[in-house]
């Protein structure tokens, strides 16, 4: 099959289109004929050599796909060849065929095309898991999302608007993305390059802070995040783009009864991911089917131009998701 292969680790130039062996669905899995996949920031980190796939998962990049079921592995029921599906996968999306556990499939609503459906599994599931299942975001809460123009955080804004409509959404973004973030439904938009976000959060909340923060910046933002967190606040860290080590005032955290939660989706067990996906199907998929949430496709590239797609992500030219089509 056609796939994107790596000549070692490094910049986008290490990626090239080539031939790989078509995978086979093991018991409990299905083989998907991929119509589209999307680029996630962890793909860039994997390409650079800093994020290995979990044991047993494909070495090929790509964490989510949309397409049609080609074959069923032993023991799979409830799905048929030809079904339109999207899937969360541990790797292997940048290819003509990919395998997925049957419990990690979601039927594609009729109103969505494959490009849109390829933007949901990794991205919205990450936002959903961390904001709702781990941080327990509830109506009435104030939530701060960093990097509101990216894949995960455009999804996070949409989920907050639909699942907790009485929450107040604070978003940091760079200058060119402020209007887009506002249009998605953010209440307070902070240009993080022009002002210190913790000062804005303190000013707007009367120094009370926010209840939940979703962060992928890591070290550089730990202290301003903690200063922006309310009593009983929850900080969820899903990335460390500025570095992994920083100092934390444990006494203050204890006195304010705060929680710092580290979280990754990819290495979780098959059963754990299945439980998250079942919850997501029940609580979120109706919003895609009725159009109240629509995936944001920013750029579309043919699979062969995966290197260009990565350059686009690394230059942060996108707002929402970058899609690769077959
Ligand atoms: N733990 C998990 O399970 C998991 C799963 C998926 C993704 N992730 C992580 O989540 C993060 C987002 O992934 P993604 O695929 O959504 O990437 P993305 O589309 O590139 O989004 C990242 C966003 O962050 C913004 N940004 C960069 N520096 C910033 C700063 N200092 N303050 C605020 N915003 C900043 C970027 O925009 P500007 O450059 O224009 O500011 C961009 O919009 C990545 O770190 C990724 O590794 C974690």
GROMACS .gro file of C-alpha atoms and ligand atoms in nm:
model
  374
    1UNK     CA    1   0.000   0.000   0.000
    2UNK     CA    2   0.098   0.365  -0.037
    3UNK     CA    3   0.226   0.521   0.289
    4UNK     CA    4   0.440   0.804   0.420
    5UNK     CA    5   0.775   0.666   0.536
    6UNK     CA    6   1.055   0.831   0.735
    7UNK     CA    7   1.426   0.836   0.640
    8UNK     CA    8   1.530   0.855   1.006
    9UNK     CA    9   1.415   1.135   1.236
   10UNK     CA   10   1.436   1.508   1.174
   11UNK     CA   11   1.264   1.789   0.981
   12UNK     CA   12   0.973   1.748   0.736
   13UNK     CA   13   1.223   1.650   0.463
   14UNK     CA   14   1.266   1.303   0.622
   15UNK     CA   15   0.911   1.217   0.507
   16UNK     CA   16   0.848   1.062   0.168
   17UNK     CA   17   0.575   0.861  -0.005
   18UNK     CA   18   0.663   0.495  -0.052
   19UNK     CA   19   0.531   0.141  -0.027
   20UNK     CA   20   0.457  -0.041   0.299
   21UNK     CA   21   0.301  -0.378   0.373
   22UNK     CA   22  -0.077  -0.360   0.406
   23UNK     CA   23  -0.166  -0.435   0.770
   24UNK     CA   24  -0.395  -0.724   0.868
   25UNK     CA   25  -0.682  -0.694   1.115
   26UNK     CA   26  -0.614  -0.908   1.423
   27UNK     CA   27  -0.904  -1.052   1.626
   28UNK     CA   28  -1.120  -0.765   1.753
   29UNK     CA   29  -0.985  -0.525   1.488
   30UNK     CA   30  -1.099  -0.400   1.149
   31UNK     CA   31  -0.901  -0.299   0.840
   32UNK     CA   32  -1.000   0.047   0.717
   33UNK     CA   33  -0.950   0.175   0.362
   34UNK     CA   34  -0.839   0.527   0.458
   35UNK     CA   35  -0.999   0.819   0.275
   36UNK     CA   36  -0.849   1.091   0.496
   37UNK     CA   37  -0.630   1.137   0.801
   38UNK     CA   38  -0.529   1.453   0.984
   39UNK     CA   39  -0.208   1.597   1.122
   40UNK     CA   40  -0.171   1.628   1.497
   41UNK     CA   41   0.115   1.802   1.677
   42UNK     CA   42   0.228   1.468   1.827
   43UNK     CA   43   0.299   1.351   1.466
   44UNK     CA   44   0.556   1.631   1.442
   45UNK     CA   45   0.712   1.524   1.773
   46UNK     CA   46   0.722   1.159   1.654
   47UNK     CA   47   0.883   1.264   1.324
   48UNK     CA   48   1.150   1.446   1.527
   49UNK     CA   49   1.222   1.121   1.716
   50UNK     CA   50   1.072   1.221   2.050
   51UNK     CA   51   0.745   1.024   2.065
   52UNK     CA   52   0.760   0.651   1.996
   53UNK     CA   53   0.442   0.458   1.914
   54UNK     CA   54   0.319   0.231   2.195
   55UNK     CA   55   0.433  -0.135   2.159
   56UNK     CA   56   0.228  -0.315   1.894
   57UNK     CA   57   0.115   0.000   1.713
   58UNK     CA   58   0.230   0.096   1.363
   59UNK     CA   59   0.553   0.297   1.322
   60UNK     CA   60   0.379   0.496   1.046
   61UNK     CA   61   0.261   0.842   1.159
   62UNK     CA   62  -0.108   0.922   1.204
   63UNK     CA   63  -0.339   0.898   1.504
   64UNK     CA   64  -0.683   0.926   1.345
   65UNK     CA   65  -0.844   0.822   1.018
   66UNK     CA   66  -1.174   0.828   0.832
   67UNK     CA   67  -1.271   0.582   0.560
   68UNK     CA   68  -1.461   0.261   0.496
   69UNK     CA   69  -1.426  -0.078   0.657
   70UNK     CA   70  -1.248  -0.319   0.422
   71UNK     CA   71  -1.237  -0.639   0.630
   72UNK     CA   72  -1.335  -0.755   0.978
   73UNK     CA   73  -1.100  -0.943   1.211
   74UNK     CA   74  -1.222  -1.252   1.396
   75UNK     CA   75  -1.483  -1.186   1.661
   76UNK     CA   76  -1.592  -0.843   1.536
   77UNK     CA   77  -1.967  -0.793   1.528
   78UNK     CA   78  -2.190  -0.490   1.475
   79UNK     CA   79  -1.983  -0.358   1.179
   80UNK     CA   80  -1.987  -0.445   0.807
   81UNK     CA   81  -1.741  -0.402   0.520
   82UNK     CA   82  -1.832  -0.074   0.350
   83UNK     CA   83  -1.939   0.105   0.671
   84UNK     CA   84  -1.823   0.469   0.686
   85UNK     CA   85  -1.617   0.502   1.003
   86UNK     CA   86  -1.372   0.723   1.183
   87UNK     CA   87  -1.120   0.571   1.423
   88UNK     CA   88  -0.872   0.653   1.695
   89UNK     CA   89  -0.551   0.462   1.625
   90UNK     CA   90  -0.213   0.435   1.797
   91UNK     CA   91  -0.033   0.492   1.463
   92UNK     CA   92  -0.055   0.413   1.094
   93UNK     CA   93  -0.288   0.685   0.965
   94UNK     CA   94  -0.062   0.825   0.691
   95UNK     CA   95  -0.134   0.524   0.467
   96UNK     CA   96  -0.391   0.375   0.230
   97UNK     CA   97  -0.499   0.117   0.489
   98UNK     CA   98  -0.496   0.122   0.870
   99UNK     CA   99  -0.612  -0.118   1.141
  100UNK     CA  100  -0.824  -0.009   1.436
  101UNK     CA  101  -0.980  -0.186   1.732
  102UNK     CA  102  -1.353  -0.226   1.667
  103UNK     CA  103  -1.422  -0.058   2.002
  104UNK     CA  104  -1.232   0.250   1.880
  105UNK     CA  105  -1.460   0.309   1.579
  106UNK     CA  106  -1.730   0.573   1.549
  107UNK     CA  107  -1.985   0.572   1.264
  108UNK     CA  108  -1.958   0.888   1.053
  109UNK     CA  109  -2.278   1.095   1.067
  110UNK     CA  110  -2.436   1.140   0.722
  111UNK     CA  111  -2.378   1.516   0.721
  112UNK     CA  112  -1.997   1.484   0.754
  113UNK     CA  113  -1.753   1.407   0.473
  114UNK     CA  114  -1.434   1.204   0.521
  115UNK     CA  115  -1.212   1.513   0.555
  116UNK     CA  116  -1.423   1.645   0.842
  117UNK     CA  117  -1.451   1.302   1.003
  118UNK     CA  118  -1.071   1.265   1.000
  119UNK     CA  119  -1.049   1.562   1.239
  120UNK     CA  120  -1.253   1.422   1.526
  121UNK     CA  121  -1.104   1.118   1.698
  122UNK     CA  122  -0.766   1.235   1.830
  123UNK     CA  123  -0.853   1.601   1.859
  124UNK     CA  124  -1.201   1.614   2.011
  125UNK     CA  125  -1.136   1.304   2.221
  126UNK     CA  126  -0.829   1.473   2.372
  127UNK     CA  127  -1.028   1.785   2.459
  128UNK     CA  128  -1.322   1.577   2.587
  129UNK     CA  129  -1.112   1.341   2.800
  130UNK     CA  130  -0.913   1.614   2.966
  131UNK     CA  131  -1.176   1.880   3.020
  132UNK     CA  132  -1.473   1.665   3.108
  133UNK     CA  133  -1.359   1.323   3.233
  134UNK     CA  134  -1.040   1.434   3.411
  135UNK     CA  135  -1.093   1.799   3.510
  136UNK     CA  136  -1.468   1.756   3.567
  137UNK     CA  137  -1.551   2.084   3.390
  138UNK     CA  138  -1.905   2.182   3.489
  139UNK     CA  139  -2.159   2.450   3.402
  140UNK     CA  140  -2.076   2.775   3.578
  141UNK     CA  141  -1.700   2.704   3.574
  142UNK     CA  142  -1.442   2.933   3.423
  143UNK     CA  143  -1.201   2.755   3.187
  144UNK     CA  144  -0.873   2.875   3.031
  145UNK     CA  145  -0.761   2.716   2.702
  146UNK     CA  146  -0.412   2.787   2.568
  147UNK     CA  147  -0.356   2.809   2.193
  148UNK     CA  148  -0.718   2.854   2.089
  149UNK     CA  149  -0.646   2.837   1.715
  150UNK     CA  150  -0.498   2.485   1.720
  151UNK     CA  151  -0.667   2.153   1.654
  152UNK     CA  152  -0.727   2.046   2.014
  153UNK     CA  153  -0.830   2.387   2.136
  154UNK     CA  154  -1.069   2.486   1.857
  155UNK     CA  155  -1.235   2.154   1.946
  156UNK     CA  156  -1.222   2.241   2.317
  157UNK     CA  157  -1.399   2.574   2.263
  158UNK     CA  158  -1.677   2.404   2.065
  159UNK     CA  159  -1.719   2.130   2.328
  160UNK     CA  160  -1.738   2.385   2.610
  161UNK     CA  161  -2.004   2.584   2.424
  162UNK     CA  162  -2.223   2.278   2.371
  163UNK     CA  163  -2.163   2.063   2.681
  164UNK     CA  164  -2.133   2.335   2.946
  165UNK     CA  165  -2.308   2.638   2.790
  166UNK     CA  166  -2.294   2.830   3.117
  167UNK     CA  167  -1.916   2.806   3.146
  168UNK     CA  168  -1.699   3.112   3.081
  169UNK     CA  169  -1.425   3.046   2.827
  170UNK     CA  170  -1.089   3.226   2.839
  171UNK     CA  171  -0.858   3.161   2.546
  172UNK     CA  172  -0.500   3.260   2.467
  173UNK     CA  173  -0.411   3.292   2.099
  174UNK     CA  174  -0.172   3.476   1.867
  175UNK     CA  175  -0.277   3.800   1.695
  176UNK     CA  176  -0.411   3.662   1.366
  177UNK     CA  177  -0.630   3.403   1.537
  178UNK     CA  178  -0.813   3.622   1.790
  179UNK     CA  179  -1.120   3.690   1.575
  180UNK     CA  180  -1.158   3.324   1.478
  181UNK     CA  181  -1.143   3.218   1.841
  182UNK     CA  182  -1.402   3.479   1.934
  183UNK     CA  183  -1.633   3.361   1.654
  184UNK     CA  184  -1.609   3.005   1.787
  185UNK     CA  185  -1.752   3.128   2.115
  186UNK     CA  186  -1.466   3.227   2.347
  187UNK     CA  187  -1.579   3.493   2.596
  188UNK     CA  188  -1.238   3.640   2.683
  189UNK     CA  189  -0.960   3.630   2.424
  190UNK     CA  190  -0.603   3.712   2.527
  191UNK     CA  191  -0.323   3.781   2.278
  192UNK     CA  192  -0.050   3.594   2.464
  193UNK     CA  193   0.227   3.770   2.273
  194UNK     CA  194   0.098   4.115   2.364
  195UNK     CA  195   0.000   4.069   2.728
  196UNK     CA  196   0.074   3.841   3.023
  197UNK     CA  197  -0.227   3.608   3.036
  198UNK     CA  198  -0.220   3.576   3.416
  199UNK     CA  199  -0.267   3.953   3.451
  200UNK     CA  200  -0.569   3.945   3.220
  201UNK     CA  201  -0.719   3.645   3.401
  202UNK     CA  202  -0.665   3.818   3.739
  203UNK     CA  203  -0.821   4.141   3.613
  204UNK     CA  204  -1.127   3.975   3.457
  205UNK     CA  205  -1.196   3.735   3.746
  206UNK     CA  206  -1.128   3.990   4.021
  207UNK     CA  207  -0.820   3.781   4.122
  208UNK     CA  208  -1.033   3.470   4.183
  209UNK     CA  209  -0.883   3.278   3.889
  210UNK     CA  210  -1.029   3.005   3.669
  211UNK     CA  211  -1.152   2.659   3.769
  212UNK     CA  212  -0.991   2.458   3.489
  213UNK     CA  213  -0.686   2.514   3.264
  214UNK     CA  214  -0.596   2.297   2.963
  215UNK     CA  215  -0.224   2.348   2.895
  216UNK     CA  216   0.023   2.217   2.638
  217UNK     CA  217   0.299   2.474   2.688
  218UNK     CA  218   0.441   2.307   3.001
  219UNK     CA  219   0.737   2.452   3.193
  220UNK     CA  220   0.708   2.816   3.086
  221UNK     CA  221   0.339   2.836   3.179
  222UNK     CA  222   0.340   2.633   3.502
  223UNK     CA  223   0.378   2.924   3.739
  224UNK     CA  224   0.149   3.171   3.560
  225UNK     CA  225  -0.102   2.887   3.523
  226UNK     CA  226  -0.090   2.817   3.898
  227UNK     CA  227  -0.132   3.189   3.968
  228UNK     CA  228  -0.438   3.188   3.739
  229UNK     CA  229  -0.600   2.885   3.904
  230UNK     CA  230  -0.885   2.935   4.154
  231UNK     CA  231  -0.923   2.755   4.485
  232UNK     CA  232  -1.016   2.393   4.400
  233UNK     CA  233  -0.885   2.456   4.044
  234UNK     CA  234  -0.763   2.177   3.812
  235UNK     CA  235  -0.467   2.223   3.574
  236UNK     CA  236  -0.443   1.952   3.307
  237UNK     CA  237  -0.110   1.930   3.125
  238UNK     CA  238  -0.125   1.758   2.783
  239UNK     CA  239   0.199   1.885   2.628
  240UNK     CA  240   0.535   2.035   2.719
  241UNK     CA  241   0.627   2.242   2.414
  242UNK     CA  242   0.836   2.487   2.623
  243UNK     CA  243   1.008   2.211   2.825
  244UNK     CA  244   0.927   1.947   3.086
  245UNK     CA  245   1.075   2.086   3.410
  246UNK     CA  246   0.954   2.372   3.629
  247UNK     CA  247   0.918   2.463   3.995
  248UNK     CA  248   0.587   2.426   4.176
  249UNK     CA  249   0.491   2.584   4.511
  250UNK     CA  250   0.342   2.276   4.678
  251UNK     CA  251   0.234   2.466   4.991
  252UNK     CA  252   0.026   2.707   4.786
  253UNK     CA  253  -0.120   2.422   4.583
  254UNK     CA  254  -0.212   2.239   4.904
  255UNK     CA  255  -0.363   2.542   5.076
  256UNK     CA  256  -0.568   2.625   4.763
  257UNK     CA  257  -0.669   2.256   4.730
  258UNK     CA  258  -0.566   2.247   4.363
  259UNK     CA  259  -0.491   1.954   4.135
  260UNK     CA  260  -0.225   1.925   3.864
  261UNK     CA  261  -0.309   1.640   3.625
  262UNK     CA  262  -0.076   1.498   3.358
  263UNK     CA  263  -0.249   1.321   3.071
  264UNK     CA  264  -0.179   1.142   2.743
  265UNK     CA  265  -0.433   0.958   2.530
  266UNK     CA  266  -0.214   0.743   2.303
  267UNK     CA  267  -0.055   0.493   2.548
  268UNK     CA  268  -0.384   0.416   2.728
  269UNK     CA  269  -0.511   0.058   2.718
  270UNK     CA  270  -0.757  -0.064   2.453
  271UNK     CA  271  -1.028  -0.091   2.720
  272UNK     CA  272  -0.960   0.256   2.859
  273UNK     CA  273  -0.981   0.417   2.512
  274UNK     CA  274  -1.298   0.216   2.440
  275UNK     CA  275  -1.461   0.356   2.755
  276UNK     CA  276  -1.367   0.714   2.660
  277UNK     CA  277  -1.501   0.663   2.306
  278UNK     CA  278  -1.828   0.508   2.430
  279UNK     CA  279  -1.881   0.810   2.657
  280UNK     CA  280  -1.792   1.047   2.370
  281UNK     CA  281  -2.038   0.875   2.135
  282UNK     CA  282  -2.314   0.917   2.390
  283UNK     CA  283  -2.244   1.273   2.501
  284UNK     CA  284  -2.090   1.440   2.196
  285UNK     CA  285  -2.168   1.268   1.863
  286UNK     CA  286  -2.525   1.406   1.854
  287UNK     CA  287  -2.374   1.754   1.827
  288UNK     CA  288  -2.190   1.658   1.508
  289UNK     CA  289  -2.501   1.493   1.365
  290UNK     CA  290  -2.718   1.804   1.424
  291UNK     CA  291  -2.446   2.045   1.307
  292UNK     CA  292  -2.405   2.228   1.638
  293UNK     CA  293  -2.040   2.121   1.630
  294UNK     CA  294  -1.856   2.120   1.294
  295UNK     CA  295  -1.493   2.015   1.251
  296UNK     CA  296  -1.274   2.302   1.130
  297UNK     CA  297  -1.077   2.197   0.824
  298UNK     CA  298  -0.809   2.463   0.770
  299UNK     CA  299  -0.587   2.305   0.500
  300UNK     CA  300  -0.615   1.992   0.283
  301UNK     CA  301  -0.309   1.824   0.123
  302UNK     CA  302  -0.276   1.502  -0.077
  303UNK     CA  303  -0.098   1.232   0.129
  304UNK     CA  304   0.214   1.266  -0.087
  305UNK     CA  305   0.250   1.625   0.037
  306UNK     CA  306   0.265   1.526   0.405
  307UNK     CA  307   0.595   1.714   0.445
  308UNK     CA  308   0.426   2.035   0.329
  309UNK     CA  309   0.140   1.968   0.571
  310UNK     CA  310   0.393   1.940   0.856
  311UNK     CA  311   0.563   2.264   0.748
  312UNK     CA  312   0.223   2.433   0.759
  313UNK     CA  313   0.162   2.307   1.114
  314UNK     CA  314   0.507   2.407   1.232
  315UNK     CA  315   0.464   2.757   1.092
  316UNK     CA  316   0.128   2.775   1.277
  317UNK     CA  317  -0.043   2.898   0.961
  318UNK     CA  318  -0.349   2.683   1.033
  319UNK     CA  319  -0.667   2.756   1.227
  320UNK     CA  320  -0.824   2.423   1.322
  321UNK     CA  321  -0.704   2.107   1.146
  322UNK     CA  322  -0.476   2.006   0.860
  323UNK     CA  323  -0.609   1.710   0.658
  324UNK     CA  324  -0.427   1.459   0.433
  325UNK     CA  325  -0.638   1.287   0.169
  326UNK     CA  326  -0.575   0.971  -0.030
  327LIG     N1  327  -0.168   1.449   2.583
  327LIG     C1  328  -0.241   1.412   2.478
  327LIG     O1  329  -0.310   1.311   2.481
  327LIG     C2  330  -0.237   1.496   2.355
  327LIG     C3  331  -0.313   1.461   2.241
  327LIG     C4  332  -0.311   1.546   2.130
  327LIG     C5  333  -0.233   1.663   2.134
  327LIG     N2  334  -0.159   1.688   2.245
  327LIG     C6  335  -0.079   1.811   2.254
  327LIG     O2  336  -0.167   1.921   2.249
  327LIG     C7  337  -0.101   2.031   2.187
  327LIG     C8  338  -0.188   2.085   2.074
  327LIG     O3  339  -0.192   1.989   1.969
  327LIG     P1  340  -0.259   2.027   1.830
  327LIG     O4  341  -0.254   1.906   1.746
  327LIG     O5  342  -0.388   2.097   1.856
  327LIG     O6  343  -0.150   2.133   1.775
  327LIG     P2  344  -0.170   2.270   1.696
  327LIG     O7  345  -0.286   2.258   1.604
  327LIG     O8  346  -0.038   2.305   1.639
  327LIG     O9  347  -0.209   2.375   1.810
  327LIG     C9  348  -0.117   2.437   1.896
  327LIG    C10  349  -0.159   2.582   1.914
  327LIG    O10  350  -0.084   2.642   2.020
  327LIG    C11  351  -0.058   2.777   1.984
  327LIG     N3  352   0.055   2.824   2.066
  327LIG    C12  353   0.189   2.809   2.043
  327LIG     N4  354   0.259   2.864   2.145
  327LIG    C13  355   0.171   2.912   2.233
  327LIG    C14  356   0.181   2.980   2.357
  327LIG     N5  357   0.301   3.010   2.413
  327LIG     N6  358   0.069   3.015   2.424
  327LIG    C15  359  -0.052   2.986   2.372
  327LIG     N7  360  -0.070   2.923   2.253
  327LIG    C16  361   0.040   2.886   2.185
  327LIG    C17  362  -0.034   2.772   1.834
  327LIG    O11  363  -0.072   2.890   1.767
  327LIG     P3  364   0.024   3.018   1.745
  327LIG    O12  365   0.161   2.963   1.709
  327LIG    O13  366  -0.040   3.095   1.637
  327LIG    O14  367   0.023   3.083   1.877
  327LIG    C18  368  -0.136   2.665   1.790
  327LIG    O15  369  -0.260   2.726   1.756
  327LIG    C19  370   0.037   1.981   2.143
  327LIG    O16  371   0.133   2.015   2.241
  327LIG    C20  372   0.018   1.830   2.139
  327LIG    O17  373   0.139   1.760   2.156
  327LIG    C21  374  -0.162   1.611   2.354
   0.00000   0.00000   0.00000
